[in-house]
GROMACS .gro file of N, CA and C in nm:
model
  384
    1UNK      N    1 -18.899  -4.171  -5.152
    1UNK     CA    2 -18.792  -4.089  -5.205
    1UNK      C    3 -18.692  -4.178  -5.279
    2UNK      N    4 -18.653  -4.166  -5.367
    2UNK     CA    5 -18.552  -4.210  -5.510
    2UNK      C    6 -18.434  -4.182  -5.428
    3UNK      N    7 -18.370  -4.308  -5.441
    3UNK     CA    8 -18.193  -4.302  -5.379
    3UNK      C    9 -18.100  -4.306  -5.501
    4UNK      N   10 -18.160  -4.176  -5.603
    4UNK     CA   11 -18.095  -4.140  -5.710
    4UNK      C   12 -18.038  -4.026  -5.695
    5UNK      N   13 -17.903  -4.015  -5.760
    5UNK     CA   14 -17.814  -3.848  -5.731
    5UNK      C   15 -17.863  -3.806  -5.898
    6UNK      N   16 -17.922  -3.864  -6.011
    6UNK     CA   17 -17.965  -3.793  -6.106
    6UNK      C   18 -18.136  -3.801  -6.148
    7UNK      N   19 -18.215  -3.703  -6.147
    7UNK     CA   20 -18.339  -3.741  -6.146
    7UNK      C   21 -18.378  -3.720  -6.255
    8UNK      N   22 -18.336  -3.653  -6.372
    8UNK     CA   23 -18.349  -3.711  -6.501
    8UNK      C   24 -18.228  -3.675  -6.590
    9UNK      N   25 -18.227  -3.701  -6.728
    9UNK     CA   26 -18.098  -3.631  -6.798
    9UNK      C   27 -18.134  -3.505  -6.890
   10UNK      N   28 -18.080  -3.432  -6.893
   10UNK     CA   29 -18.087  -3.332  -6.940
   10UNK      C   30 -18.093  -3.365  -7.145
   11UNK      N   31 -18.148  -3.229  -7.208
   11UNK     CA   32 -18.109  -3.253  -7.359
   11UNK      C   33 -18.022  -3.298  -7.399
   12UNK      N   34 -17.891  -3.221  -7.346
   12UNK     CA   35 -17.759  -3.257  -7.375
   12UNK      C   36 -17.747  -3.405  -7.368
   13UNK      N   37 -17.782  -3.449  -7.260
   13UNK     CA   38 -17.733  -3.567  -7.176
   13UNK      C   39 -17.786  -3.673  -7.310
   14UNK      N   40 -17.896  -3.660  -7.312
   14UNK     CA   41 -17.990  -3.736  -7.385
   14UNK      C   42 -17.934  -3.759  -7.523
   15UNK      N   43 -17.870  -3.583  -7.562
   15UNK     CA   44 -17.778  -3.623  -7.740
   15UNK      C   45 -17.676  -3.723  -7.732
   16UNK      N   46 -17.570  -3.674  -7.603
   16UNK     CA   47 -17.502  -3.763  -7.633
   16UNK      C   48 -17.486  -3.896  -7.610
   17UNK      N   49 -17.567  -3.955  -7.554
   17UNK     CA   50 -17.582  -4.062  -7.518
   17UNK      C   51 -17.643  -4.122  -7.673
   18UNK      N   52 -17.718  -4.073  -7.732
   18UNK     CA   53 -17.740  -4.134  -7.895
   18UNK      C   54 -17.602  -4.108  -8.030
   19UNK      N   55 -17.574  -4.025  -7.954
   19UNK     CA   56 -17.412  -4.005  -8.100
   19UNK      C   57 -17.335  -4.110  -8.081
   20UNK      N   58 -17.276  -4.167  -8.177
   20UNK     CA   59 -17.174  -4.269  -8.161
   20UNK      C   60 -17.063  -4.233  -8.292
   21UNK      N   61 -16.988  -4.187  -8.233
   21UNK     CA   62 -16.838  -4.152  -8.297
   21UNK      C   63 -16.768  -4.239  -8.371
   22UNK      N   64 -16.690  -4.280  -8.478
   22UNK     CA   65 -16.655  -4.333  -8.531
   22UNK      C   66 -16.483  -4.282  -8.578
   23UNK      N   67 -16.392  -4.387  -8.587
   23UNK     CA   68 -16.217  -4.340  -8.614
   23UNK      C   69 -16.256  -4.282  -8.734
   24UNK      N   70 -16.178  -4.186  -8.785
   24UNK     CA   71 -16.159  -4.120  -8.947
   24UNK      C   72 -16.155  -4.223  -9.018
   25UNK      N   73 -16.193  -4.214  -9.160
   25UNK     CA   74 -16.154  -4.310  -9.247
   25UNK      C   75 -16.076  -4.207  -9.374
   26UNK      N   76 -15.968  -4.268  -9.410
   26UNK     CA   77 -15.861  -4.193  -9.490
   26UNK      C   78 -15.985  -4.152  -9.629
   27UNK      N   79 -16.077  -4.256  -9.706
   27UNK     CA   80 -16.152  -4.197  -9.779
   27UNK      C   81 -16.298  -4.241  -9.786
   28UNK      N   82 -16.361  -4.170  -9.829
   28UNK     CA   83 -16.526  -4.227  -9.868
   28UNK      C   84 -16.564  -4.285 -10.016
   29UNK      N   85 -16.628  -4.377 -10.051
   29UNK     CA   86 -16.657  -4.395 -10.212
   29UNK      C   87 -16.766  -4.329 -10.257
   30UNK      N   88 -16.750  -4.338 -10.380
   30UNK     CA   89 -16.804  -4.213 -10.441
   30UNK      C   90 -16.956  -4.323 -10.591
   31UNK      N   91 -16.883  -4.443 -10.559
   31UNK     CA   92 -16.967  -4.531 -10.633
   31UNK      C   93 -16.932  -4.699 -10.597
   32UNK      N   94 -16.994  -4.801 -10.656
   32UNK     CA   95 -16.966  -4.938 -10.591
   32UNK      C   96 -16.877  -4.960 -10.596
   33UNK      N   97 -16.791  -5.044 -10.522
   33UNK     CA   98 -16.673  -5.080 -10.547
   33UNK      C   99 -16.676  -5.215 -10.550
   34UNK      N  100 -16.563  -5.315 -10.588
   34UNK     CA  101 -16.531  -5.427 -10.531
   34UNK      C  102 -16.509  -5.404 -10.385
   35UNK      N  103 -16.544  -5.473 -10.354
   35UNK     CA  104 -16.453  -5.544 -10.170
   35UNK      C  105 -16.342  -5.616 -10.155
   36UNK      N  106 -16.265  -5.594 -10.207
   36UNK     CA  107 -16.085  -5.692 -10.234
   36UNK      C  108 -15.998  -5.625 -10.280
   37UNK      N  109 -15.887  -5.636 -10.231
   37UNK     CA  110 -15.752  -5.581 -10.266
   37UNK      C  111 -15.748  -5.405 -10.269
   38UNK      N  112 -15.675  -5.397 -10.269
   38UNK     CA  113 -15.603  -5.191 -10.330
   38UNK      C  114 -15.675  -5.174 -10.433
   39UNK      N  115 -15.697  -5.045 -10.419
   39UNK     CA  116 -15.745  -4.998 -10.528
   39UNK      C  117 -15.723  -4.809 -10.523
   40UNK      N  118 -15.743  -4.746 -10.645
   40UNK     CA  119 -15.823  -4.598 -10.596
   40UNK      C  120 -15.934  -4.552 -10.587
   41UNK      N  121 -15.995  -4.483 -10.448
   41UNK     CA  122 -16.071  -4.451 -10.415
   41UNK      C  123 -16.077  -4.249 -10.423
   42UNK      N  124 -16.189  -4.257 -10.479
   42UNK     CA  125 -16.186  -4.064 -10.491
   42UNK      C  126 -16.066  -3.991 -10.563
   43UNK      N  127 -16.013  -4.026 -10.608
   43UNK     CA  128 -15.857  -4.016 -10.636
   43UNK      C  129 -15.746  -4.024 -10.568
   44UNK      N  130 -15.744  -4.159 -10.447
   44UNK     CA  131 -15.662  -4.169 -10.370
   44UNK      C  132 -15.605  -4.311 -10.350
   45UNK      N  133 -15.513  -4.366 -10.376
   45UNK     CA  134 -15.445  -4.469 -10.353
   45UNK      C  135 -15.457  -4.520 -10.216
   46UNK      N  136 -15.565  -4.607 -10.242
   46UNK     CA  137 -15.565  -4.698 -10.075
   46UNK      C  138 -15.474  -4.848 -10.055
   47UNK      N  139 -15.415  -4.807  -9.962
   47UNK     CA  140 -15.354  -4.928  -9.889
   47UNK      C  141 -15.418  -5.023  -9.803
   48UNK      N  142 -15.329  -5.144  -9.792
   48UNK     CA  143 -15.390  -5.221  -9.692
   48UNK      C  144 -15.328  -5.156  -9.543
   49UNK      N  145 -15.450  -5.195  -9.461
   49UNK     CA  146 -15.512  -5.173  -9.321
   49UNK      C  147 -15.562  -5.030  -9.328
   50UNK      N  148 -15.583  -4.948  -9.437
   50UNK     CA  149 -15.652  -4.855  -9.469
   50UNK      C  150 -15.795  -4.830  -9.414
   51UNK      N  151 -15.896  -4.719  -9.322
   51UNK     CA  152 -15.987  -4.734  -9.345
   51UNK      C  153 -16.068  -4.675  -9.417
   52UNK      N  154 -16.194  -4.725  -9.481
   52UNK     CA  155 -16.264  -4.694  -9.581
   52UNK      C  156 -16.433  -4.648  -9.549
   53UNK      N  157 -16.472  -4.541  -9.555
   53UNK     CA  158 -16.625  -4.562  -9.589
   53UNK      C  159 -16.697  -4.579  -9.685
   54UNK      N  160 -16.709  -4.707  -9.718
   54UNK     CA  161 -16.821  -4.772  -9.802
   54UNK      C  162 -16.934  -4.724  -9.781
   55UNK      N  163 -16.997  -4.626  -9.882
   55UNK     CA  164 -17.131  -4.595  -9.872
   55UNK      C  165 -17.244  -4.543  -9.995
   56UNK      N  166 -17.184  -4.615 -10.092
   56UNK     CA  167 -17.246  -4.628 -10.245
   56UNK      C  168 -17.245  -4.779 -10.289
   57UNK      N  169 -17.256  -4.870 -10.222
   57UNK     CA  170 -17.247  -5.002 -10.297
   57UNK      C  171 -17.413  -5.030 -10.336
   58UNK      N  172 -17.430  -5.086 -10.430
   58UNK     CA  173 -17.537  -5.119 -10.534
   58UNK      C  174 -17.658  -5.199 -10.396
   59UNK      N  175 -17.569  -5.270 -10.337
   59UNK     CA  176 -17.651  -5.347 -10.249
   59UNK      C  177 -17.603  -5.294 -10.116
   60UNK      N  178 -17.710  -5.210 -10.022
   60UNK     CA  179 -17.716  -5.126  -9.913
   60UNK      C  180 -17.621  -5.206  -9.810
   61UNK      N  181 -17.678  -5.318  -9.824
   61UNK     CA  182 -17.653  -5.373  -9.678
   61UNK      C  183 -17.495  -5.396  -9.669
   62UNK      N  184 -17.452  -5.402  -9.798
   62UNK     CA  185 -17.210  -5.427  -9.806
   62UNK      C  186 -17.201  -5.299  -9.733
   63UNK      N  187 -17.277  -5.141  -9.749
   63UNK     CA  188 -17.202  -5.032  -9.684
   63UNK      C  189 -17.161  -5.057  -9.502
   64UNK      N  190 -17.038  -4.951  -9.494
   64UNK     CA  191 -17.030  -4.944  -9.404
   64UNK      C  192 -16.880  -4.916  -9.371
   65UNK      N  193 -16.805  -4.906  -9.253
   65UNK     CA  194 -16.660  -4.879  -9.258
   65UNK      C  195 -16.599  -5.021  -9.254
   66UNK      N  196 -16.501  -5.034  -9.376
   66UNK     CA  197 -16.421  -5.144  -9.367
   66UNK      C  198 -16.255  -5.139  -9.354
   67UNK      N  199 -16.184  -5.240  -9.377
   67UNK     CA  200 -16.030  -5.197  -9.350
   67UNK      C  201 -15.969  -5.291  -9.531
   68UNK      N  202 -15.928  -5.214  -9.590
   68UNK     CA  203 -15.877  -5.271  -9.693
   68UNK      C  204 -15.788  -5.336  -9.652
   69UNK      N  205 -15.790  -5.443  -9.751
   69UNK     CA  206 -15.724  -5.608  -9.752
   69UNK      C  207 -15.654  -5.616  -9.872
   70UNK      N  208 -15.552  -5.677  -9.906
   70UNK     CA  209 -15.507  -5.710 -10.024
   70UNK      C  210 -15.603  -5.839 -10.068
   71UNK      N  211 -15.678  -5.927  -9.971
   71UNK     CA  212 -15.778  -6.022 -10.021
   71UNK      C  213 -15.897  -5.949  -9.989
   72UNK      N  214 -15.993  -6.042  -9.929
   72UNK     CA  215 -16.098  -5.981  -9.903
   72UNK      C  216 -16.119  -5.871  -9.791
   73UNK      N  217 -16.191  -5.745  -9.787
   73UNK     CA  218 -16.208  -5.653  -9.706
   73UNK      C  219 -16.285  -5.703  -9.607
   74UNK      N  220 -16.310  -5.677  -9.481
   74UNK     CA  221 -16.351  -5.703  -9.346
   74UNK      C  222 -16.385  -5.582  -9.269
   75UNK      N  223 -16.513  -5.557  -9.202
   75UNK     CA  224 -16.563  -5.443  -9.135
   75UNK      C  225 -16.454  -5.427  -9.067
   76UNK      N  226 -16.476  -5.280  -9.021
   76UNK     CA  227 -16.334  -5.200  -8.895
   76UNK      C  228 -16.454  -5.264  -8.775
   77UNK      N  229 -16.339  -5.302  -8.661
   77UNK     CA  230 -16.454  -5.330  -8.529
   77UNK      C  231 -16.519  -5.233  -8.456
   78UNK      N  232 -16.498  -5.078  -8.517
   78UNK     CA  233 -16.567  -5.033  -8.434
   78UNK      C  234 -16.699  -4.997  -8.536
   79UNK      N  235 -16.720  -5.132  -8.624
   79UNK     CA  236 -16.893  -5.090  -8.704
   79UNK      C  237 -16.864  -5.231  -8.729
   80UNK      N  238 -16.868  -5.365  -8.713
   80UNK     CA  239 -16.819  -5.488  -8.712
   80UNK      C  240 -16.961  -5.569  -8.670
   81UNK      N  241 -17.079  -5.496  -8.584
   81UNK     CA  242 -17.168  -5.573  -8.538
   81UNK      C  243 -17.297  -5.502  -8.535
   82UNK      N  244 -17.378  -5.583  -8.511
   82UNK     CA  245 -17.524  -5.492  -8.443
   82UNK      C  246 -17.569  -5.405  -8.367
   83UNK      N  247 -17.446  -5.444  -8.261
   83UNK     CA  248 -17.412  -5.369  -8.124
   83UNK      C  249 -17.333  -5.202  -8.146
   84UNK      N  250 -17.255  -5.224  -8.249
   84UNK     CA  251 -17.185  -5.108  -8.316
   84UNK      C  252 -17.218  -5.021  -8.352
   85UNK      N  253 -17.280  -5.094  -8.483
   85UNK     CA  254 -17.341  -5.007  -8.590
   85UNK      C  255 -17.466  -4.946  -8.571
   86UNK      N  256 -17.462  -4.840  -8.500
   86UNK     CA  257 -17.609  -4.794  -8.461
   86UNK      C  258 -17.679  -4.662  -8.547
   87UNK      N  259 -17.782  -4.709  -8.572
   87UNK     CA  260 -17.847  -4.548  -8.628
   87UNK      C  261 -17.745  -4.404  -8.593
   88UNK      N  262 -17.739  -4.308  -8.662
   88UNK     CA  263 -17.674  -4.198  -8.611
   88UNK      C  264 -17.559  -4.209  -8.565
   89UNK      N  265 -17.429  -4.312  -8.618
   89UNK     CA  266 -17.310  -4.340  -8.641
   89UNK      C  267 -17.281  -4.241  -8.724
   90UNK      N  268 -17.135  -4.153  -8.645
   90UNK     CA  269 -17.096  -4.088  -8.803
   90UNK      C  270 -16.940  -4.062  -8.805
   91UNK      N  271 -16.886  -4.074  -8.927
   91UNK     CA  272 -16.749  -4.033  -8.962
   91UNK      C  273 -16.677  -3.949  -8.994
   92UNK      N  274 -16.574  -3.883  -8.997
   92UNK     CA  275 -16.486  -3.788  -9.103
   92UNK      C  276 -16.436  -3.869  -9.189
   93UNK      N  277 -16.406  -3.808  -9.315
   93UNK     CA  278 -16.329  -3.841  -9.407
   93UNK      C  279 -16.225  -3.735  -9.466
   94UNK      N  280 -16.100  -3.771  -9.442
   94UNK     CA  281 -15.931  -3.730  -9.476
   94UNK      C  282 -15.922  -3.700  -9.592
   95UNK      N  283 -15.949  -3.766  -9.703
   95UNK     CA  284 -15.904  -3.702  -9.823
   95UNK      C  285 -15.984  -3.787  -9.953
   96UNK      N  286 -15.962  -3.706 -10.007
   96UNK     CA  287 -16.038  -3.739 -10.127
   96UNK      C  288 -16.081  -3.626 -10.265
   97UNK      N  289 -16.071  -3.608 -10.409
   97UNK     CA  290 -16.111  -3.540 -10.497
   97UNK      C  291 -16.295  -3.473 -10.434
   98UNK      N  292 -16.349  -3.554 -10.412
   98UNK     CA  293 -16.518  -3.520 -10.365
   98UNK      C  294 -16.544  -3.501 -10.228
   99UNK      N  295 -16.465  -3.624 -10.138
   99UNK     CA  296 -16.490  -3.636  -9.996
   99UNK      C  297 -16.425  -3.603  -9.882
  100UNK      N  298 -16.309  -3.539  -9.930
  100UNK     CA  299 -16.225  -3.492  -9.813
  100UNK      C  300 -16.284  -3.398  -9.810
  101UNK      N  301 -16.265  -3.417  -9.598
  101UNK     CA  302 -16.278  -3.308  -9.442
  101UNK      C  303 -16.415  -3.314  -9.469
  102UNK      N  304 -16.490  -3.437  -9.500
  102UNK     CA  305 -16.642  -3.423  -9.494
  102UNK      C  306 -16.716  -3.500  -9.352
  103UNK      N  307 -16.807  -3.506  -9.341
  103UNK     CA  308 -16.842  -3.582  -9.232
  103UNK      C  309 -16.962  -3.644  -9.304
  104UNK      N  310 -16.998  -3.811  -9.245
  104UNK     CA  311 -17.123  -3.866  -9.259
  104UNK      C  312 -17.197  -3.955  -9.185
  105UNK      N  313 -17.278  -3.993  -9.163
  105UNK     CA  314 -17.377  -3.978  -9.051
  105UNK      C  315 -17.421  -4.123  -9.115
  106UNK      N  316 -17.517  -4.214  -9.050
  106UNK     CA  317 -17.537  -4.341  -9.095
  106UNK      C  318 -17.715  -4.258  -9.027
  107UNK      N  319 -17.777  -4.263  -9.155
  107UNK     CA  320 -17.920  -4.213  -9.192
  107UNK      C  321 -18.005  -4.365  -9.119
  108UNK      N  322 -17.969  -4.453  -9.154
  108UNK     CA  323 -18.060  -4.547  -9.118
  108UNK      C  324 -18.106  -4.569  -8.991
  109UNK      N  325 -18.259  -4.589  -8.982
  109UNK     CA  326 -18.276  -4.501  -8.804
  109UNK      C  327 -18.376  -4.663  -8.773
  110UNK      N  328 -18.374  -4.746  -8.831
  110UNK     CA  329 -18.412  -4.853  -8.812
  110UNK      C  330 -18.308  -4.979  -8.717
  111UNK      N  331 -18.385  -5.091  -8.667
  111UNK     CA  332 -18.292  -5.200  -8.593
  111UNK      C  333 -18.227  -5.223  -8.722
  112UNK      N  334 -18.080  -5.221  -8.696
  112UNK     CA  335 -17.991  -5.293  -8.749
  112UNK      C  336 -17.903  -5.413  -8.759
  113UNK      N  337 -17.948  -5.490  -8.828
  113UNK     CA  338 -17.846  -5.604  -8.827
  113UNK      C  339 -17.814  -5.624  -8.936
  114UNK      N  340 -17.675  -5.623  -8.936
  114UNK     CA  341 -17.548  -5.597  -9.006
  114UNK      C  342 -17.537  -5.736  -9.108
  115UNK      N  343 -17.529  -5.666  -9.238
  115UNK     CA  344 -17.522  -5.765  -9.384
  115UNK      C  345 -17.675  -5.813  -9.422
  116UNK      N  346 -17.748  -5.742  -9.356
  116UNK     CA  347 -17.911  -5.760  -9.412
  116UNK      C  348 -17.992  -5.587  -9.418
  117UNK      N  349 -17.959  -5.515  -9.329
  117UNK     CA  350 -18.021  -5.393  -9.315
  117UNK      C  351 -17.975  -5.301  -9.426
  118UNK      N  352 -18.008  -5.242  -9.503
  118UNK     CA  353 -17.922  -5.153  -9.602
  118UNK      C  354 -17.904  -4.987  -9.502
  119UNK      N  355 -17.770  -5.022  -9.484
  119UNK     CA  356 -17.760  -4.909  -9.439
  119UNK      C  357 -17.707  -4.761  -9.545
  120UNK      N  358 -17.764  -4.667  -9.520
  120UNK     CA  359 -17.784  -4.547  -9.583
  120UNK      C  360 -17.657  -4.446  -9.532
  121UNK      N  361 -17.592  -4.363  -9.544
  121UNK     CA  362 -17.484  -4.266  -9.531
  121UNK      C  363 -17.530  -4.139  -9.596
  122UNK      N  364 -17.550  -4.042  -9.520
  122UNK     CA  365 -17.557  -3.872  -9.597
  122UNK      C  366 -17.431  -3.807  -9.520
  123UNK      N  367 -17.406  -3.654  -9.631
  123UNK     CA  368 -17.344  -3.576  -9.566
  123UNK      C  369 -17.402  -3.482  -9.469
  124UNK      N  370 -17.306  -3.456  -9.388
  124UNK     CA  371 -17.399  -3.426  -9.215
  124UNK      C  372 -17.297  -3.254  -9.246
  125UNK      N  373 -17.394  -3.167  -9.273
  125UNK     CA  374 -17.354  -3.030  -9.293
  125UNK      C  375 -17.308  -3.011  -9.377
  126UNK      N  376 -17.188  -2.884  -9.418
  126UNK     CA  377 -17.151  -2.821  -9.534
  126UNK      C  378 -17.033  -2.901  -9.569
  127UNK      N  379 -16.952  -2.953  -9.495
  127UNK     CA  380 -16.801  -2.994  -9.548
  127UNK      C  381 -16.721  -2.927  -9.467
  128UNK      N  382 -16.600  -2.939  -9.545
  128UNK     CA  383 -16.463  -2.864  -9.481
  128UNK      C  384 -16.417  -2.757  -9.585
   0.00000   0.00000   0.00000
């Protein structure tokens, strides 16, 4: 006899244990960007410590959520590593001409390690 109080997990149990939530990011890009300093994004004036979802850069593997810098940009820590950034990561996005009250989902369902894997971003349903 199993000196377990759960003998298996349920569907539910099982979803959420694969979702991994992510803070809002004020906007999403809509095409490559630089990685440095302020800029506008979607038609929105980003600041520094801003966060951003990067998820159109030319080369897969730069996407991802970062924190604008007046120098160089730096992943947000909660998508910062291998350990983080997991398949089926997903975000809201606040505002934007295209991307505001949208949500997106990190498509890439492969091992990830971060600045080599190109990670992929879709929109996850209709919008807001």
């Amino acid at each position: 006899m199993s000196n377990s109080l759960v003998k298996s997990l349920s569907e539910a149990e099982q979803y959420v244990n694969t979702i991994n939530s992510k803070l809002s990011c004020k906007v999403a890009t809509t095409a490559n960007i630089t990685l440095s300093g302020t800029q506008t994004i979607d038609g929105i004036s980003i600041s520094e410590n801003e966060r951003v979802l990067v998820k159109d850069q030319s080369t897969g593997s730069e996407n991802g959520i970062y924190i604008c810098s007046s120098g160089g940009w730096f992943r947000s820590t909660d998508m910062n590593s291998n350990e983080t950034c997991r398949p089926n990561s997903f975000v809201f996005v606040e505002e934007g001409s295209t991307n505001a009250d949208k949500m997106f989902q990190l498509t890439t369902n492969s091992d990830i390690i971060l600045d080599t894997t190109s990670l992929t971003f879709a929109e996850y349903g209709g919008g807001g």
